[in-house]
PDB file of C-alpha atoms in Angstrom:
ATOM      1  CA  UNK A   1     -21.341  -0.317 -10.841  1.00  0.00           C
ATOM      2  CA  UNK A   2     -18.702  -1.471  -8.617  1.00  0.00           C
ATOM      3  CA  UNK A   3     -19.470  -3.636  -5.694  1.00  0.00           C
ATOM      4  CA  UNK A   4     -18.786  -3.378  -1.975  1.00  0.00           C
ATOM      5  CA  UNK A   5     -16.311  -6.103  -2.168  1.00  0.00           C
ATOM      6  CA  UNK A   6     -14.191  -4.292  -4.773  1.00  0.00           C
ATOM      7  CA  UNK A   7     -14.035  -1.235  -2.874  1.00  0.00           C
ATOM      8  CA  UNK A   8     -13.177  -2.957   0.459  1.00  0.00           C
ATOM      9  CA  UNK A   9     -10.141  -4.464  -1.429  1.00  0.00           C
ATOM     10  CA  UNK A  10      -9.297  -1.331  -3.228  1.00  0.00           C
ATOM     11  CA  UNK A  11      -9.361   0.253   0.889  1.00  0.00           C
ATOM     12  CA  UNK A  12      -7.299  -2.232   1.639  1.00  0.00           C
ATOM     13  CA  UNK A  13      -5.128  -2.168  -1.116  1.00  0.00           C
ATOM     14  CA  UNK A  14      -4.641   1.527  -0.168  1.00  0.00           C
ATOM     15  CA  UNK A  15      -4.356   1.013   3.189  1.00  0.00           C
ATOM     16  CA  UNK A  16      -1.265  -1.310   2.683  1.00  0.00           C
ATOM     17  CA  UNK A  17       0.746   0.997  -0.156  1.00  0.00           C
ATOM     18  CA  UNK A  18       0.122   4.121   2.483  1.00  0.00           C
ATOM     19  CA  UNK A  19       1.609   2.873   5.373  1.00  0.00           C
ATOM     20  CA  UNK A  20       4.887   1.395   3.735  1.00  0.00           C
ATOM     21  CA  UNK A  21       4.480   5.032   2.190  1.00  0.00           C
ATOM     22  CA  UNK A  22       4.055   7.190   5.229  1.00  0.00           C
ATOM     23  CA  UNK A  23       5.466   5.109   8.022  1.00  0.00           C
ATOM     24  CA  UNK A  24       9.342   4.634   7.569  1.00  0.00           C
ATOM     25  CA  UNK A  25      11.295   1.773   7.270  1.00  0.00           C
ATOM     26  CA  UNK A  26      15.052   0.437   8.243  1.00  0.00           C
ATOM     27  CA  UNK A  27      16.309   1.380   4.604  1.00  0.00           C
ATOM     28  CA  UNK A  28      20.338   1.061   4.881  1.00  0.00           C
ATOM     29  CA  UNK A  29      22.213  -1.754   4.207  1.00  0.00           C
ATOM     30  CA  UNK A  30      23.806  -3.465   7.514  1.00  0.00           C
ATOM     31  CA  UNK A  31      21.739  -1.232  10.228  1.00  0.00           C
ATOM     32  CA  UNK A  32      21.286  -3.067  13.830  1.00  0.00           C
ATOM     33  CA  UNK A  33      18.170  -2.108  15.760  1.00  0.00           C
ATOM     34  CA  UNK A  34      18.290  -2.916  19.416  1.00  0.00           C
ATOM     35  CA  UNK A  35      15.578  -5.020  21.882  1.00  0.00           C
ATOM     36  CA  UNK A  36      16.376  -4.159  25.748  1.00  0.00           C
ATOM     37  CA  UNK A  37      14.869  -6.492  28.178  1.00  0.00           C
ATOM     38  CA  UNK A  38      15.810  -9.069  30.937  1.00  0.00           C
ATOM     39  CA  UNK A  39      18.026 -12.073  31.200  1.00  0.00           C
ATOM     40  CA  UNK A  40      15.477 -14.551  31.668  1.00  0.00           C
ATOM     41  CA  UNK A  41      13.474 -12.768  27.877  1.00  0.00           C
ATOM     42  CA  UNK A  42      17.236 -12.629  26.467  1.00  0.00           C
ATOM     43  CA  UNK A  43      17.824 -17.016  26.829  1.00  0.00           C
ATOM     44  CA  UNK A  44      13.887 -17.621  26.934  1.00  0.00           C
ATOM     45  CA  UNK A  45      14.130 -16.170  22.945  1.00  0.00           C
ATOM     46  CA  UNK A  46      17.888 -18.049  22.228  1.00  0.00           C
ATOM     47  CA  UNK A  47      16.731 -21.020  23.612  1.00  0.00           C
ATOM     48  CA  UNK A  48      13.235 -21.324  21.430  1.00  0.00           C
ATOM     49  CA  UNK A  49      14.522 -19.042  18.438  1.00  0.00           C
ATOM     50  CA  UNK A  50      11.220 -16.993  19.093  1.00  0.00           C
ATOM     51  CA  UNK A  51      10.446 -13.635  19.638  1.00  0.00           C
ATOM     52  CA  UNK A  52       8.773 -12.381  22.623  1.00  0.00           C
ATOM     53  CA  UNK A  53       6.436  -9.780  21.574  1.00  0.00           C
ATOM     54  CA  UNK A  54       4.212  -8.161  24.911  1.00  0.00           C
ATOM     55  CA  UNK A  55       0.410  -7.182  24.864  1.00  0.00           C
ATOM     56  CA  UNK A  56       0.309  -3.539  23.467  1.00  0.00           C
ATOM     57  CA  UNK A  57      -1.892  -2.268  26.401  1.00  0.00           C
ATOM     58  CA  UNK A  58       0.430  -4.028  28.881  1.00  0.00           C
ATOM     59  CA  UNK A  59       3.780  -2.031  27.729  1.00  0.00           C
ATOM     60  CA  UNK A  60       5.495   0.868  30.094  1.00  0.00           C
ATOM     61  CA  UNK A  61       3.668   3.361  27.500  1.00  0.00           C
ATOM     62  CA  UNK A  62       0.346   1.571  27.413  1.00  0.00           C
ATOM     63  CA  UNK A  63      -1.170   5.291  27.081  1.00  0.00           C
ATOM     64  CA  UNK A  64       0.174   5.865  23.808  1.00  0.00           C
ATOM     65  CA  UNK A  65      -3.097   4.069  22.471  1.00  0.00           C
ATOM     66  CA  UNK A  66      -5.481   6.716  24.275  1.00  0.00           C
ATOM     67  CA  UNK A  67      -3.154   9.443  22.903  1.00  0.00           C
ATOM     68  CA  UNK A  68      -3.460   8.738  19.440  1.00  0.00           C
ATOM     69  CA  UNK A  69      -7.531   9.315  20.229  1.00  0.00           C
ATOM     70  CA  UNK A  70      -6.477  12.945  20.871  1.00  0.00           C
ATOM     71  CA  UNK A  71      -4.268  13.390  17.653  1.00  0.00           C
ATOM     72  CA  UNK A  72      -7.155  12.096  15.008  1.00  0.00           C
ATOM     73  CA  UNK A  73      -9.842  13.786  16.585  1.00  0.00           C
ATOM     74  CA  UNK A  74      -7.727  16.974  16.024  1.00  0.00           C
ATOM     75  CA  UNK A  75      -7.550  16.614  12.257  1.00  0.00           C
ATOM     76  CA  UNK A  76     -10.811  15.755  11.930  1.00  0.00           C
ATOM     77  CA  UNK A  77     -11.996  19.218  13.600  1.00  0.00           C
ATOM     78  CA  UNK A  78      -9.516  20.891  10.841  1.00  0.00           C
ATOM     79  CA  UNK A  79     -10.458  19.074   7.449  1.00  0.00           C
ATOM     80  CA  UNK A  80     -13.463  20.759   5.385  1.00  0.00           C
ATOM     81  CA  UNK A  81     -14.064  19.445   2.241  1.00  0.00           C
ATOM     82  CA  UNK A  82     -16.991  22.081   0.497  1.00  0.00           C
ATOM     83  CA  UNK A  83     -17.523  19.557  -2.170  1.00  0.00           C
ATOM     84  CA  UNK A  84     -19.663  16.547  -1.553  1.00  0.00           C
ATOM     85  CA  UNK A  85     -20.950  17.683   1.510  1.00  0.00           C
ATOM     86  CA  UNK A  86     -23.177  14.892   2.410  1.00  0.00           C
ATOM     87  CA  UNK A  87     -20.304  12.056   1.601  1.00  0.00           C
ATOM     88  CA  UNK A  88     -18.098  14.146   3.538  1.00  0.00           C
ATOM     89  CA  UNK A  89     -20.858  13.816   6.476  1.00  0.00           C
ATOM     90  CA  UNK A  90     -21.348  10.128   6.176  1.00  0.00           C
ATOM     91  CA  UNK A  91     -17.465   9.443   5.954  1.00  0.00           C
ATOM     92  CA  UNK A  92     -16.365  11.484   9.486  1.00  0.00           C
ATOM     93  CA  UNK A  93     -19.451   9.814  10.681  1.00  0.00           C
ATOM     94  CA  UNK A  94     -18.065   6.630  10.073  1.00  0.00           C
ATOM     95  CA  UNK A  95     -14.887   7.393  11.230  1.00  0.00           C
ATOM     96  CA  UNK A  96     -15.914   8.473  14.926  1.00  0.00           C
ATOM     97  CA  UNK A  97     -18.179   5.389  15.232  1.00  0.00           C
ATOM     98  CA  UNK A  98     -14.595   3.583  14.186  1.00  0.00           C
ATOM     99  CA  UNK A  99     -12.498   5.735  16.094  1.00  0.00           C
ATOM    100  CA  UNK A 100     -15.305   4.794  19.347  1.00  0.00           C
ATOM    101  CA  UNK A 101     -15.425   1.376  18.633  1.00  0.00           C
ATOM    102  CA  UNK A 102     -11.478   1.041  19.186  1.00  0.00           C
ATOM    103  CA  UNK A 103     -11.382   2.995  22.025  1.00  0.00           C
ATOM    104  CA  UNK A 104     -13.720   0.614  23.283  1.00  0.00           C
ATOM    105  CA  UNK A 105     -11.503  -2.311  21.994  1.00  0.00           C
ATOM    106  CA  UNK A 106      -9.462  -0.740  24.811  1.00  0.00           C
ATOM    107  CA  UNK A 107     -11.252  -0.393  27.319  1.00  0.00           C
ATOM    108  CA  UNK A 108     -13.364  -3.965  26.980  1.00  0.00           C
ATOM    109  CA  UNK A 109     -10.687  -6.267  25.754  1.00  0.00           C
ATOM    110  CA  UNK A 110      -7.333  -5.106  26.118  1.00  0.00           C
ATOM    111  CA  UNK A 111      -7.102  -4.573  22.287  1.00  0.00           C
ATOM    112  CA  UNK A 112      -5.349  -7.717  21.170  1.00  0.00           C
ATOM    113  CA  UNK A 113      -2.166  -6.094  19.719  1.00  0.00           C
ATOM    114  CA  UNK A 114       1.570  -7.701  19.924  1.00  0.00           C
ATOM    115  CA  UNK A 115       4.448  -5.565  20.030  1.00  0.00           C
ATOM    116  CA  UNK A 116       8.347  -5.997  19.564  1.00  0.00           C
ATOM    117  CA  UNK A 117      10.331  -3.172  20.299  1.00  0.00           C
ATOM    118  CA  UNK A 118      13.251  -2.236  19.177  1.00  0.00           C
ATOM    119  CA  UNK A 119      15.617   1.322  19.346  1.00  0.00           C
ATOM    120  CA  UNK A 120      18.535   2.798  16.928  1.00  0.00           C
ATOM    121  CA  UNK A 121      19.896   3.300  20.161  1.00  0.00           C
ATOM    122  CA  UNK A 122      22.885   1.095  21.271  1.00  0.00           C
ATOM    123  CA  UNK A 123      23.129   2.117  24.601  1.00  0.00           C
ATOM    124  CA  UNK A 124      20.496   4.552  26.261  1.00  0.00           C
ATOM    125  CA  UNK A 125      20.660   5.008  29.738  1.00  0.00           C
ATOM    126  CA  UNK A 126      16.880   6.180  29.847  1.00  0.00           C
ATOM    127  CA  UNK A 127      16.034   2.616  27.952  1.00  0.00           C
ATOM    128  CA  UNK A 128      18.155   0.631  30.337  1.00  0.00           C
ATOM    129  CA  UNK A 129      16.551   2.182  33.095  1.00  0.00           C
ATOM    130  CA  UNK A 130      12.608   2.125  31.330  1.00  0.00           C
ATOM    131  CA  UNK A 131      13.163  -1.594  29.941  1.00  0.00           C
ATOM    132  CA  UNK A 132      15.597  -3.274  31.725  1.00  0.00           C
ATOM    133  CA  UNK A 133      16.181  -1.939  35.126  1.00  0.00           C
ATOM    134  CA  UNK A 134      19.473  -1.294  34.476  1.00  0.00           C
ATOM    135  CA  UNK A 135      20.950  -4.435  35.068  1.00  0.00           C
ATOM    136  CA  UNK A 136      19.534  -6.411  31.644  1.00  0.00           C
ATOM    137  CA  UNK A 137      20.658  -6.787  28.739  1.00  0.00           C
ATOM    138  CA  UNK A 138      20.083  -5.748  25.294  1.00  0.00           C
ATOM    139  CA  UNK A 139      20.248  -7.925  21.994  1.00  0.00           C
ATOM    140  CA  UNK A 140      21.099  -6.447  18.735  1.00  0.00           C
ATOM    141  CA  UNK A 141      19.927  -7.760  15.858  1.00  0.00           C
ATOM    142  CA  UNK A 142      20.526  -7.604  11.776  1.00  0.00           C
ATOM    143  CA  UNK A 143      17.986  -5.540  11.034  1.00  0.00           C
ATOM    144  CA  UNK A 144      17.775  -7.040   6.922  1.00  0.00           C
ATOM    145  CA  UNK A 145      17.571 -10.253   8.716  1.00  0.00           C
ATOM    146  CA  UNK A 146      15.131  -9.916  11.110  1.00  0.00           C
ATOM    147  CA  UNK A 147      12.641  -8.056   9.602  1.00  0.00           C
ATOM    148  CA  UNK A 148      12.910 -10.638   6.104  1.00  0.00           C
ATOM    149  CA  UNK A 149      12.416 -13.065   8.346  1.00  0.00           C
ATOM    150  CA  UNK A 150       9.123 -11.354   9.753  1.00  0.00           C
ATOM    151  CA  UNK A 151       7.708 -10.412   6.264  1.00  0.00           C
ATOM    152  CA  UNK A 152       8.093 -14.516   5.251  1.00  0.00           C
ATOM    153  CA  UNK A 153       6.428 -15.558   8.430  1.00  0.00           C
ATOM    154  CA  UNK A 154       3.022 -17.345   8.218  1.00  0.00           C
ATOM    155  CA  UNK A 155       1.759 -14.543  10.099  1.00  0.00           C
ATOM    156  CA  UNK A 156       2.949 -11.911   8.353  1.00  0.00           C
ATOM    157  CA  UNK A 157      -0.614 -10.146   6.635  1.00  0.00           C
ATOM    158  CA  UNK A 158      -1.413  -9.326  10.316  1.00  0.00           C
ATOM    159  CA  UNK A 159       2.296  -7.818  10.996  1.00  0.00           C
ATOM    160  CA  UNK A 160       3.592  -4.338  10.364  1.00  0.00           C
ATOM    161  CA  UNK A 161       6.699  -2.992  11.399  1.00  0.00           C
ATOM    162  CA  UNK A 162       8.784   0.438  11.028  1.00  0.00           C
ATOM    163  CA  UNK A 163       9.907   3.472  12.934  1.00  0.00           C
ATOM    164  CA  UNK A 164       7.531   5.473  15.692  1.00  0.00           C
ATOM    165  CA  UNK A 165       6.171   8.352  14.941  1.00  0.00           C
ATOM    166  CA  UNK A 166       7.012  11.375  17.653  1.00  0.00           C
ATOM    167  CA  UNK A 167       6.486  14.838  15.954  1.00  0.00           C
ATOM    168  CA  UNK A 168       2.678  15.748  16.451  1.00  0.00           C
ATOM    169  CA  UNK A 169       2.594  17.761  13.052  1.00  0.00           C
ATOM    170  CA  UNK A 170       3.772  14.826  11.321  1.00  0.00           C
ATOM    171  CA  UNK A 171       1.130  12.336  13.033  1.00  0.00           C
ATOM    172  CA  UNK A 172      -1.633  14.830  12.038  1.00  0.00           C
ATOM    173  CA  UNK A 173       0.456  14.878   8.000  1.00  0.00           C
ATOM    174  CA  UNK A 174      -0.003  11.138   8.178  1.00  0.00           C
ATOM    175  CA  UNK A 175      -3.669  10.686   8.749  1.00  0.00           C
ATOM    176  CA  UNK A 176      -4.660  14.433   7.013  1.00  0.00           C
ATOM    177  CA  UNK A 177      -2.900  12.325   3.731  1.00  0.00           C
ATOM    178  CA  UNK A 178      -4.844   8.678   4.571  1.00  0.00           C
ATOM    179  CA  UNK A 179      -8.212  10.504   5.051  1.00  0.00           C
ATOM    180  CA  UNK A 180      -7.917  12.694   1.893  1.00  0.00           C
ATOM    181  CA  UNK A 181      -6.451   9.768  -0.057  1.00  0.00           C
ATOM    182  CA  UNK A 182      -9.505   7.736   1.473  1.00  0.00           C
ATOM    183  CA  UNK A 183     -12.333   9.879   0.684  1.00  0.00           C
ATOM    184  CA  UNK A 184     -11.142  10.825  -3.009  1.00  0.00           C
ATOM    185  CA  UNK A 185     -11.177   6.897  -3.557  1.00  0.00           C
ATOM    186  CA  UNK A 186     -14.594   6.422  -2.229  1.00  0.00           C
ATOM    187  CA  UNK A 187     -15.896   9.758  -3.764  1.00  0.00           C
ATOM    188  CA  UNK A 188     -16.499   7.055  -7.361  1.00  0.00           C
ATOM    189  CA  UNK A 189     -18.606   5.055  -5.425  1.00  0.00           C
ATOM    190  CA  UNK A 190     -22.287   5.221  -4.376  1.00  0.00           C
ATOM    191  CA  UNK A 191     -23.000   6.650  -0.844  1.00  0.00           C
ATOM    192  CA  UNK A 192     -24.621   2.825   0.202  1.00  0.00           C
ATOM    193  CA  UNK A 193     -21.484   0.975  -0.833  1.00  0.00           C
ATOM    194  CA  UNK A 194     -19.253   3.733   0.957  1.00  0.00           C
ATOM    195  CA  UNK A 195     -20.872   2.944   4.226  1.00  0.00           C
ATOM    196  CA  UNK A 196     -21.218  -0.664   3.702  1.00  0.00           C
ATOM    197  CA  UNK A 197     -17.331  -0.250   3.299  1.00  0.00           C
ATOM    198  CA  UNK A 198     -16.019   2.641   5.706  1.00  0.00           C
ATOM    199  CA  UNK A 199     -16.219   0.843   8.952  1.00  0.00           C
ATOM    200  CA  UNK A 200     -13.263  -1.773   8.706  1.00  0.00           C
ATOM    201  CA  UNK A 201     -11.185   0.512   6.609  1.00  0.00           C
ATOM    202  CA  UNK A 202     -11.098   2.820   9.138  1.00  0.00           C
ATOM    203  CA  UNK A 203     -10.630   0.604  12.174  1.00  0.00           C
ATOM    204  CA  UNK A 204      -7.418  -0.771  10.636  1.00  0.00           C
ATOM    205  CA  UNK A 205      -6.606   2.441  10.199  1.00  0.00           C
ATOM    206  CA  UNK A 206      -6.495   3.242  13.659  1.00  0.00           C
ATOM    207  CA  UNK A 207      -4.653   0.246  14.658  1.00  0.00           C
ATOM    208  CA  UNK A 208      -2.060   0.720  12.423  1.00  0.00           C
ATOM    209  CA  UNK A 209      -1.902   4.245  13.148  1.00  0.00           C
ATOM    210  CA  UNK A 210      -1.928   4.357  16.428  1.00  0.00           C
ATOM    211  CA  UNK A 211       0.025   1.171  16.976  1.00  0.00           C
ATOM    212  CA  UNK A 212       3.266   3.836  15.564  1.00  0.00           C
ATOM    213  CA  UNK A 213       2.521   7.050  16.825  1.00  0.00           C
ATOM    214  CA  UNK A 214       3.749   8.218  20.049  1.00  0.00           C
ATOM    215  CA  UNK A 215       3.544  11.688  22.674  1.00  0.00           C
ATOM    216  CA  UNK A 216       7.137  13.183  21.562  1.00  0.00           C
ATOM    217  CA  UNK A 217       8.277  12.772  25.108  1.00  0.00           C
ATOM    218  CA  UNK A 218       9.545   9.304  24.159  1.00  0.00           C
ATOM    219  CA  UNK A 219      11.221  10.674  21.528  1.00  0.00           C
ATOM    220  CA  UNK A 220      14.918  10.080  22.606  1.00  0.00           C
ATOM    221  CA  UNK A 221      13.933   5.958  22.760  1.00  0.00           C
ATOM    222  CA  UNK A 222      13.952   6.501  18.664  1.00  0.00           C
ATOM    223  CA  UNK A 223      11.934   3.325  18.742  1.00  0.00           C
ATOM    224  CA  UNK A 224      11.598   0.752  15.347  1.00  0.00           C
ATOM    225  CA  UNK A 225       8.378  -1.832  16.140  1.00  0.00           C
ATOM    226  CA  UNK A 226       7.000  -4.798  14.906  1.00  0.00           C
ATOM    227  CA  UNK A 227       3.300  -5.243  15.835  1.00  0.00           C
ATOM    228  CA  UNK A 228       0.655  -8.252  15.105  1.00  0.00           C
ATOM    229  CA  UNK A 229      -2.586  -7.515  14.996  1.00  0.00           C
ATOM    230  CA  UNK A 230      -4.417 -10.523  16.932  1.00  0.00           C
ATOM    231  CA  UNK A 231      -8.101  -9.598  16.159  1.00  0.00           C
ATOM    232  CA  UNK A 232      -8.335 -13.039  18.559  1.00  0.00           C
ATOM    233  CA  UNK A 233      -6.790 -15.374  16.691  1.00  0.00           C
ATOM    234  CA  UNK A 234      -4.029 -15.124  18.858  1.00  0.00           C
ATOM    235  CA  UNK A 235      -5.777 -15.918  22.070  1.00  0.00           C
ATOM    236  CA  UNK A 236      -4.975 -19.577  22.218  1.00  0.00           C
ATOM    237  CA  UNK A 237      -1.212 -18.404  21.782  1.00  0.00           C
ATOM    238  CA  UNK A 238      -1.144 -16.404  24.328  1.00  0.00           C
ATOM    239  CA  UNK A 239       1.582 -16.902  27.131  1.00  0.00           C
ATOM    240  CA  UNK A 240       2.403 -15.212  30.507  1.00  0.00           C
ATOM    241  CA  UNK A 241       5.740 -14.287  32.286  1.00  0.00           C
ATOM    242  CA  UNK A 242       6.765 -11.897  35.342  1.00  0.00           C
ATOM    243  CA  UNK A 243       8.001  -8.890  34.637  1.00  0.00           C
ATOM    244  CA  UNK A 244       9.192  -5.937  36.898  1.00  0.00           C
ATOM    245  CA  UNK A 245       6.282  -7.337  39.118  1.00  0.00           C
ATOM    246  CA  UNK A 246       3.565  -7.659  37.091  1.00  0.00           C
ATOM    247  CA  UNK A 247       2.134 -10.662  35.076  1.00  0.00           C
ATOM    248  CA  UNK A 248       2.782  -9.904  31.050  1.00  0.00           C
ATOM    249  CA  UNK A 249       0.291 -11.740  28.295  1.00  0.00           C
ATOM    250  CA  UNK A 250       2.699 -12.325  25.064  1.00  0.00           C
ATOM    251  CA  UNK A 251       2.900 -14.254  21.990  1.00  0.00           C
ATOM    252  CA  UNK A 252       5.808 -16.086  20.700  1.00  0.00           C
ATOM    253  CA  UNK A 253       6.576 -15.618  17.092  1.00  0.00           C
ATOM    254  CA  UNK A 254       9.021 -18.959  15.761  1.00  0.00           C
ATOM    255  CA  UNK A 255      11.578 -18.854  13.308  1.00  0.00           C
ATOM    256  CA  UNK A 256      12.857 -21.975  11.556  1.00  0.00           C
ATOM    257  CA  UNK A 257      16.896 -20.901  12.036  1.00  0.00           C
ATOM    258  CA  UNK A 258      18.432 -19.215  14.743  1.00  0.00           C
ATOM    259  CA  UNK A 259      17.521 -15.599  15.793  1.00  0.00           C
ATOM    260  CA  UNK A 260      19.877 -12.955  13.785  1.00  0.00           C
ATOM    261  CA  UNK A 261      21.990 -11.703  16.687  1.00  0.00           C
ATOM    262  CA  UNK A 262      24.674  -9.237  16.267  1.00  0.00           C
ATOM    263  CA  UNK A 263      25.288  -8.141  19.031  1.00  0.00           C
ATOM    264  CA  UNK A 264      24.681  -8.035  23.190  1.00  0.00           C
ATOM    265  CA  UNK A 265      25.210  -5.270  25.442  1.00  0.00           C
ATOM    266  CA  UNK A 266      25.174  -6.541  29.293  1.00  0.00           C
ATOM    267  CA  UNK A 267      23.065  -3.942  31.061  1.00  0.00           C
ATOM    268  CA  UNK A 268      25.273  -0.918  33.115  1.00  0.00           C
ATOM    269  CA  UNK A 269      24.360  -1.885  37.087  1.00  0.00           C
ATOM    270  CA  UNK A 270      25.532  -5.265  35.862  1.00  0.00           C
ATOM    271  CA  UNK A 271      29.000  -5.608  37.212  1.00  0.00           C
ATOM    272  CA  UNK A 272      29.159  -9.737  37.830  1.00  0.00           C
ATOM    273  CA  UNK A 273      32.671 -10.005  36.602  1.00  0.00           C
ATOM    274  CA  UNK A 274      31.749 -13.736  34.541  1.00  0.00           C
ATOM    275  CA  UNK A 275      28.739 -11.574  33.217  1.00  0.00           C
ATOM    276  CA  UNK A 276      30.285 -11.903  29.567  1.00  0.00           C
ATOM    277  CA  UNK A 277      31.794 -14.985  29.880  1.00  0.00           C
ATOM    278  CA  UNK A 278      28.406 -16.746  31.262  1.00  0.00           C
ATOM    279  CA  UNK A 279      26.769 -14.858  28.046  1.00  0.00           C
ATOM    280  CA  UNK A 280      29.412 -16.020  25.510  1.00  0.00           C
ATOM    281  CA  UNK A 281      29.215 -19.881  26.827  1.00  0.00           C
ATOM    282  CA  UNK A 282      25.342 -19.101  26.728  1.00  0.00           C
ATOM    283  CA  UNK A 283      25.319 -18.505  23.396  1.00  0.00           C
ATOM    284  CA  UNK A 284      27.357 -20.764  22.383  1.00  0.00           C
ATOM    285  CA  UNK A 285      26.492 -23.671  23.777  1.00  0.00           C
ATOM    286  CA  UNK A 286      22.673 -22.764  20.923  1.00  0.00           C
ATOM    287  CA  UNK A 287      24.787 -23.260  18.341  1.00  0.00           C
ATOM    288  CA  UNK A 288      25.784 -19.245  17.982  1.00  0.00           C
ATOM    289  CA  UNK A 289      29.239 -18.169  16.030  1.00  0.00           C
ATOM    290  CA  UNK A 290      31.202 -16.104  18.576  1.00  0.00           C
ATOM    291  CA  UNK A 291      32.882 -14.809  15.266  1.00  0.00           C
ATOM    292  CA  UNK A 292      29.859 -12.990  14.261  1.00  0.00           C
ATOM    293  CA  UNK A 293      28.316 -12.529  17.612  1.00  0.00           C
ATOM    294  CA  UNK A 294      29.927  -9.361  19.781  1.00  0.00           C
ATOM    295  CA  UNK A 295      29.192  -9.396  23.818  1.00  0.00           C
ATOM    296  CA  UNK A 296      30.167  -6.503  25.541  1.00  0.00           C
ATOM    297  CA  UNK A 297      29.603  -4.211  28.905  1.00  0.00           C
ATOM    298  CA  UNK A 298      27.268  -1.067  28.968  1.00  0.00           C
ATOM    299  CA  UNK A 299      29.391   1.922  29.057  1.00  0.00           C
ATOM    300  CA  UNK A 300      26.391   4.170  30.071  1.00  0.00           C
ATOM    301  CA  UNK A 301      26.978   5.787  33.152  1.00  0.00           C
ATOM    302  CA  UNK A 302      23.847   5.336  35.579  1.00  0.00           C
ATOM    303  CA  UNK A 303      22.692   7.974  37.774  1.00  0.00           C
ATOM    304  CA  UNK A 304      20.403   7.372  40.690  1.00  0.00           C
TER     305      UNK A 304
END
């Protein structure tokens, strides 16, 4: 018979070949995906060739967490499986303890997730206004670059990345095809093993679920993330900076060569005349090609 520890990895194993399956990915050759945030983030990341990545529960959205509650207990009340009734039993059973203990996570600890954001976007007045107050800045990267550099970080088992999820119907198609896919691999096993097993399957789950899914009100910020999971290793990495007011835990993610700029965008209520220039010298001056680097103005029109 198999053991515990087999079926954990074969969960995780499954875990790992359904998200890159389910969540999507920057595919095309030569895309740019797009970070807004402030001037001080903007030379705070040139200067240490890090990426700032903010505390999940501390982002503008920081509901989006508590929303995804609503979502999975949705498609739980709409799956029946009439075989295996009693597995079927134990397994939702498992999965609302899981499902309680993260929303607990929430609650009690903050839930130690990291999150980069990025948009397809170029130039969104609704993200200048959400991220940068208008008057930031936005950095666009190579997305081929950045995110190879991200899968051959050190810290890469605990990162995921790809494009957040909007459309309701196809949140609840996502974890309708985990759970299935979930409960016909456990269905070989014995019910002791499956319960031994369930729990931490189904909390990373969550997180990674819930980490991309988002009410489709954001929809037009057509948002691409990369998220660590800290589980509390990260705690003696954690930093703090001002933001908009309010005092922001984040983690700083290091890369060996410079960060893989394409492009920045100087925000549209910023109309310093030496704006670009100050960025171009900026930029320079950390060893940056202005051949390959762009700098340009907003052309978003702002409406207050």
């Amino acid at each position: 018979m198999n053991s515990n520890h087999t079926l954990a990895k074969e969960l995780e194993h499954h875990l790992i070949s359904g998200f890159n399956k389910q969540i999507k990915r920057v595919q095309e050759p030569g895309h740019s995906l797009y970070h807004y945030t402030s001037l001080n983030s903007l030379m705070g990341m040139i200067e240490t060739n890090r990426l700032w990545m903010s505390k999940g529960t501390f982002l503008n959205d920081s509901s989006e967490l508590v929303y995804f509650s609503g979502v999975l207990k949705n498609v739980i009340s709409k799956m029946v499986i009439p075989e295996k009734v009693s597995l079927w039993n134990l397994f939702t059973e498992k999965l609302e303890k899981a499902l309680d203990h993260f929303m607990k996570e929430i609650v009690e600890s903050g839930f130690e997730v990291y999150i980069f954001s990025m948009s397809q976007t170029e130039d969104s007045l609704a993200l200048w206004y959400n991220y940068a107050r208008g008057d930031g800045y936005n950095i666009g990267f190579s997305a081929a670059d950045l995110l190879g550099k991200v899968s051959a970080h050190p810290d890469s088992s605990a990162a995921l990345h790809g494009f957040v999820v909007y459309n309701k119907q196809e949140q609840e198609a996502v974890l309708t095809n985990f759970l299935l896919d979930s409960f016909e691999l456990v269905s070989g096993y014995e019910a002791e093993q499956v319960a031994a097993a369930l729990p931490n399957h189904f909390f990373s789950m969550i997180v990674s679920c819930a980490i991309f899914f988002k009410d489709t009100s954001f929809k037009s910020e057509e948002e691409y993330r990369i998220a660590i999971i800290g589980g509390g290793k990260e705690d003696d990495k954690v930093k703090f900076r001002a933001r908009h007011g309010v005092i922001i835990p984040y983690i700083e993610v290091e890369f060996e060569e410079r960060l893989p700029i394409s492009h920045i965008t100087i925000g549209p209520k910023n109309n310093i005349d030496i704006a670009k220039s100050g960025v171009e010298h900026y930029i320079k001056s950390k060893g940056y090609d202005l051949d390959k680097i762009s700098v340009s103005k907003s052309v978003a029109a702002l409406r207050y």
